[in-house]
Amino acid sequence: MRVKTYREAIIEAMMLEMRRDEKVFIIGEDISGGRGCGDFEGEAAGGPMGLTQGLWDEFGAKRVIDTPISETAIMGAAAGAALSGLRPIAELMFSDFFGVCFDQIYNQAAKFRFMYGEQGATPLVIRTMIGAGIGCGPQHSQSPYSIFANIPGLKVVTPSNPYDAKGLLISSIRDNDPVMFCEHKSLLGMEGNVPEDAYEVPLGKGKIIKEGNDITIVAIGQMVGITQDCVSKFEEKGISVEIIDPRSLSPFDEEIVYDSVEKTGRLLVIDESNPVCSFGSWIASMVSDEVFSSLKAPTRVLTPPHCPVPAAPNLEAAYLPDLDRIVEATDYLTNYS
Amino acid sequence: MQLSKDKLLDAYTRMKKIRVFEETMRDEFAKGTVPAFIHLYIGQEAIATGVCVELTDQDSISSTHRGHGHCIAKNSDLEKMTMEIFCRAEGLCEGKGGSMHIADLSVGMLGANAIVGANAPIAVGAALKQRVLGENLVSAAFIGDGASNQGAVFESMNLASVLKLPALFIFENNGYAEFTGIDYHCGGGDIAGRAEGFGMPSYKVDGSDFFAVQEVAAEAAERARRGEGPSAIECIAKRWYGHFEGDPQHYRTKEELETIRRDFDPLIIFRQKVEDAGLIENNDLNLIDDELSNQVTEAVEKAKNSPLPNVEELTTNVYEKGSY
């Protein structure tokens, strides 16, 4: 077992792909260490969260490109570069900033393949940080992946652990469509087994984290770990829970969920996005449409309330689904008759 | 520098092809055969041509909603292009783009764009190939005076300047942002001056005069190829017709429209200059006119008689085949 953090796994994936393919480069704010590093000596900072540490030192300023704070120009340039044959990784430091650059993502990059009739691919990865949990407040803590997943042409990935973070990022970089790679800021220090080689975790393939018979819980991103933390509680109550991590939301592994619900007859989705038109509600709707006759209880989606992410620690804690709410929802569904 | 006769004939052909094509599209639109909105490029032929004669197929352009002229100037296949504007299955974009989203990647035409100003960063992205792979190329964004007010354009100029990318910002100042005159919409009124503020050489030229545009485009392209960074060119020209076909143009006077045709016809200006200088015989140009007229008529007839896409194609090309 080779233990690495989620952050190290992400860096390693980029490092390996940049070594493999000279067309892969990274562009974003402060990714080398500020000012393009210039005459700087010593190890470069690699971004405010250290997510690009070591890349400038190995690949230099030609392929690790610091930019002004100009998300529209970054995303648009990355889109244009991808359309022209390069394979950019563009960093959107916090996913909340999509509001200032979404045109380049959803009207441009996501549509090139379709509106240009398959003349070219758009091999673009937008790495972006999502999620609440560390007190960043309303404009640095959101999880807008449901909005991304609503856009045809975009792929959306939500790794929940270091192993998947590396494998999914390698797959995303090799993919020929634009991918919104949603890194959860609360997970950056999470440790786990990360093999040394450049392995792929395929997009569109979910994973059964724990097998069980009484209820299917689909958890997204940070919610996977929070659900795993509830397992001993479930066991105390004699409830056999099956936990599924979809790993990517678009494409989404519908079959793994249908198969599980056919076995358990119950579905709970735990989703960090806001509840209205959330990705979780889409999963629940698909399950109702496709495997209705297997259901022994209504489907349930657990999300934060329909409000922005607050800064106060007690409010933020109340915002996120937690052990008590997950256990309560599970009790409700398993006792439903 | 004196241009060769071949280059002059090539330039005239591109400009005249744009004119004949757009006049034909105007007629077709009036007849109701074109299945979408169109925005005509007539009056601005010298701009696209003056820039694109300085570019190769390896160089890129990104275009606007008024993009037919850029396609032709960048040497797109006329038949496939016409089919696309008629939304046909065999069009450049298989009928899924239409007039406002037409692209021809085979000649570096990275797309018309229906989001005003959004094409500027895309051209900057193509220019990144010089930095990342060391390729010798130039990438030009065509930007209207209306688009010149967009944040995406400012960000693009700044990024290109900071990274010293081989990007050309070609401002087509035709006096109107849709219906709104530049006297109203452009603070300070000086687009070239704004561009200069981003730290790049900036030119203001007569956009009705091919030679004025071509001369500075050549200089800017050379500079970009040498790795010395971006330039901006503001080309002042006239938009002969409405924002879109069918626009009654209540915001313009009859006198204005008449003067335009008399004093600002890029084709007349070109003919006068080459004939006065004895560079090309009048007859050579007339032959080109006849040939183009036939070519365009044929392309339009062929497009109109070719099939629309199959309905099964509705959901194809969204993602790479087999990956979703």
mmCIF file of C-alpha atoms in Angstrom, chain A residues 22-25 27 61-74 76-81 83-86 100 103-104 107-108 110 112-120 151-155 175-177 249-252, chain B residues 60 84 92-94 96-98 101-106 109-115 117-129 131-133 151-152 155-156 158-159 162-163 313-321 323-324:
data_model
loop_
_atom_site.group_PDB
_atom_site.id
_atom_site.type_symbol
_atom_site.label_atom_id
_atom_site.label_comp_id
_atom_site.label_asym_id
_atom_site.label_seq_id
_atom_site.Cartn_x
_atom_site.Cartn_y
_atom_site.Cartn_z
ATOM 1 C CA GLU A 22 3.611 17.382 -24.550
ATOM 2 C CA LYS A 23 0.219 18.750 -25.567
ATOM 3 C CA VAL A 24 -0.992 18.635 -21.964
ATOM 4 C CA PHE A 25 -0.460 21.934 -20.158
ATOM 5 C CA ILE A 27 -3.288 27.306 -17.098
ATOM 6 C CA ALA A 61 6.524 28.397 -17.591
ATOM 7 C CA LYS A 62 5.755 27.202 -21.120
ATOM 8 C CA ARG A 63 3.406 24.525 -19.823
ATOM 9 C CA VAL A 64 2.521 25.791 -16.361
ATOM 10 C CA ILE A 65 1.006 29.136 -17.204
ATOM 11 C CA ASP A 66 0.184 31.710 -14.555
ATOM 12 C CA THR A 67 -2.522 34.129 -15.605
ATOM 13 C CA PRO A 68 -4.056 37.363 -14.457
ATOM 14 C CA ILE A 69 -7.311 36.983 -12.503
ATOM 15 C CA SER A 70 -9.408 36.599 -15.642
ATOM 16 C CA GLU A 71 -11.520 33.463 -15.505
ATOM 17 C CA THR A 72 -13.294 34.204 -18.781
ATOM 18 C CA ALA A 73 -9.992 34.532 -20.616
ATOM 19 C CA ILE A 74 -8.604 31.418 -18.917
ATOM 20 C CA GLY A 76 -11.969 30.681 -23.259
ATOM 21 C CA ALA A 77 -8.275 30.319 -24.028
ATOM 22 C CA ALA A 78 -8.369 26.743 -22.745
ATOM 23 C CA ALA A 79 -11.417 26.048 -24.913
ATOM 24 C CA GLY A 80 -9.726 27.564 -27.969
ATOM 25 C CA ALA A 81 -6.515 25.685 -27.253
ATOM 26 C CA LEU A 83 -10.230 23.084 -30.244
ATOM 27 C CA SER A 84 -6.829 23.760 -31.820
ATOM 28 C CA GLY A 85 -5.300 20.432 -30.776
ATOM 29 C CA LEU A 86 -3.793 21.067 -27.350
ATOM 30 C CA VAL A 100 -17.848 34.924 -14.133
ATOM 31 C CA ASP A 103 -20.232 31.378 -21.114
ATOM 32 C CA GLN A 104 -16.884 30.027 -22.231
ATOM 33 C CA ASN A 107 -21.818 28.085 -24.689
ATOM 34 C CA GLN A 108 -18.376 27.432 -26.139
ATOM 35 C CA ALA A 110 -19.420 22.197 -24.254
ATOM 36 C CA PHE A 112 -17.987 22.783 -30.053
ATOM 37 C CA ARG A 113 -18.323 19.101 -30.913
ATOM 38 C CA PHE A 114 -22.049 19.359 -31.570
ATOM 39 C CA MET A 115 -22.337 22.748 -33.252
ATOM 40 C CA TYR A 116 -19.314 22.205 -35.466
ATOM 41 C CA GLY A 117 -20.604 18.798 -36.547
ATOM 42 C CA GLU A 118 -17.799 16.726 -35.040
ATOM 43 C CA GLN A 119 -15.035 18.591 -36.892
ATOM 44 C CA GLY A 120 -12.911 18.617 -33.784
ATOM 45 C CA ILE A 151 -25.245 20.980 -19.711
ATOM 46 C CA PRO A 152 -25.077 18.593 -22.677
ATOM 47 C CA GLY A 153 -21.490 18.276 -23.835
ATOM 48 C CA LEU A 154 -19.929 18.582 -20.375
ATOM 49 C CA LYS A 155 -18.784 15.623 -18.342
ATOM 50 C CA ASP A 175 -10.879 12.114 -22.525
ATOM 51 C CA ASN A 176 -11.798 13.990 -25.695
ATOM 52 C CA ASP A 177 -14.646 16.029 -24.212
ATOM 53 C CA LEU A 249 -22.265 12.358 -12.523
ATOM 54 C CA SER A 250 -22.107 12.866 -16.267
ATOM 55 C CA PRO A 251 -21.860 10.241 -17.668
ATOM 56 C CA PHE A 252 -23.751 8.559 -14.831
ATOM 57 C CA SER B 60 -6.442 30.583 -36.912
ATOM 58 C CA GLU B 84 -24.252 24.869 -43.582
ATOM 59 C CA LEU B 92 -19.477 22.109 -42.689
ATOM 60 C CA CYS B 93 -21.164 21.472 -39.323
ATOM 61 C CA GLU B 94 -23.633 18.859 -40.570
ATOM 62 C CA LYS B 96 -26.113 21.748 -36.502
ATOM 63 C CA GLY B 97 -24.427 25.129 -36.473
ATOM 64 C CA GLY B 98 -26.035 27.211 -39.179
ATOM 65 C CA HIS B 101 -22.047 28.968 -35.611
ATOM 66 C CA ILE B 102 -20.305 28.067 -38.832
ATOM 67 C CA ALA B 103 -16.758 26.754 -38.497
ATOM 68 C CA ASP B 104 -14.173 25.177 -40.759
ATOM 69 C CA LEU B 105 -11.350 23.777 -38.678
ATOM 70 C CA SER B 106 -9.607 22.435 -41.790
ATOM 71 C CA MET B 109 -11.657 29.007 -39.006
ATOM 72 C CA LEU B 110 -12.541 28.361 -35.340
ATOM 73 C CA GLY B 111 -16.131 29.342 -35.631
ATOM 74 C CA ALA B 112 -18.571 32.149 -36.000
ATOM 75 C CA ASN B 113 -19.952 32.943 -32.589
ATOM 76 C CA ALA B 114 -23.427 33.994 -31.566
ATOM 77 C CA ILE B 115 -22.219 35.254 -28.194
ATOM 78 C CA GLY B 117 -17.229 39.034 -27.862
ATOM 79 C CA ALA B 118 -16.928 35.402 -26.761
ATOM 80 C CA ASN B 119 -14.700 34.506 -29.698
ATOM 81 C CA ALA B 120 -11.792 36.675 -28.490
ATOM 82 C CA PRO B 121 -10.503 34.294 -25.789
ATOM 83 C CA ILE B 122 -10.877 31.369 -28.176
ATOM 84 C CA ALA B 123 -8.453 32.974 -30.623
ATOM 85 C CA VAL B 124 -6.081 33.615 -27.726
ATOM 86 C CA GLY B 125 -6.316 29.896 -26.917
ATOM 87 C CA ALA B 126 -5.214 28.929 -30.404
ATOM 88 C CA ALA B 127 -2.297 31.355 -30.024
ATOM 89 C CA LEU B 128 -1.135 29.351 -26.988
ATOM 90 C CA LYS B 129 0.245 26.770 -29.413
ATOM 91 C CA ARG B 131 4.022 29.047 -26.270
ATOM 92 C CA VAL B 132 3.278 25.407 -25.456
ATOM 93 C CA LEU B 133 4.559 23.658 -28.593
ATOM 94 C CA GLY B 151 -15.332 41.992 -20.629
ATOM 95 C CA ALA B 152 -14.275 38.846 -22.481
ATOM 96 C CA GLU B 155 -9.597 39.994 -20.540
ATOM 97 C CA SER B 156 -8.361 38.475 -23.775
ATOM 98 C CA ASN B 158 -4.755 41.609 -21.280
ATOM 99 C CA LEU B 159 -3.976 37.883 -21.217
ATOM 100 C CA VAL B 162 0.818 39.463 -20.458
ATOM 101 C CA LEU B 163 1.727 36.130 -22.077
ATOM 102 C CA GLU B 313 -28.709 12.940 -35.842
ATOM 103 C CA LEU B 314 -30.446 15.047 -33.179
ATOM 104 C CA THR B 315 -28.480 13.516 -30.317
ATOM 105 C CA THR B 316 -25.222 12.623 -32.062
ATOM 106 C CA ASN B 317 -21.990 14.645 -31.708
ATOM 107 C CA VAL B 318 -22.772 15.695 -28.145
ATOM 108 C CA TYR B 319 -19.930 13.579 -26.742
ATOM 109 C CA GLU B 320 -17.256 11.459 -28.323
ATOM 110 C CA LYS B 321 -18.900 8.372 -29.740
ATOM 111 C CA SER B 323 -17.842 7.623 -24.347
ATOM 112 C CA TYR B 324 -21.265 8.448 -22.927
#
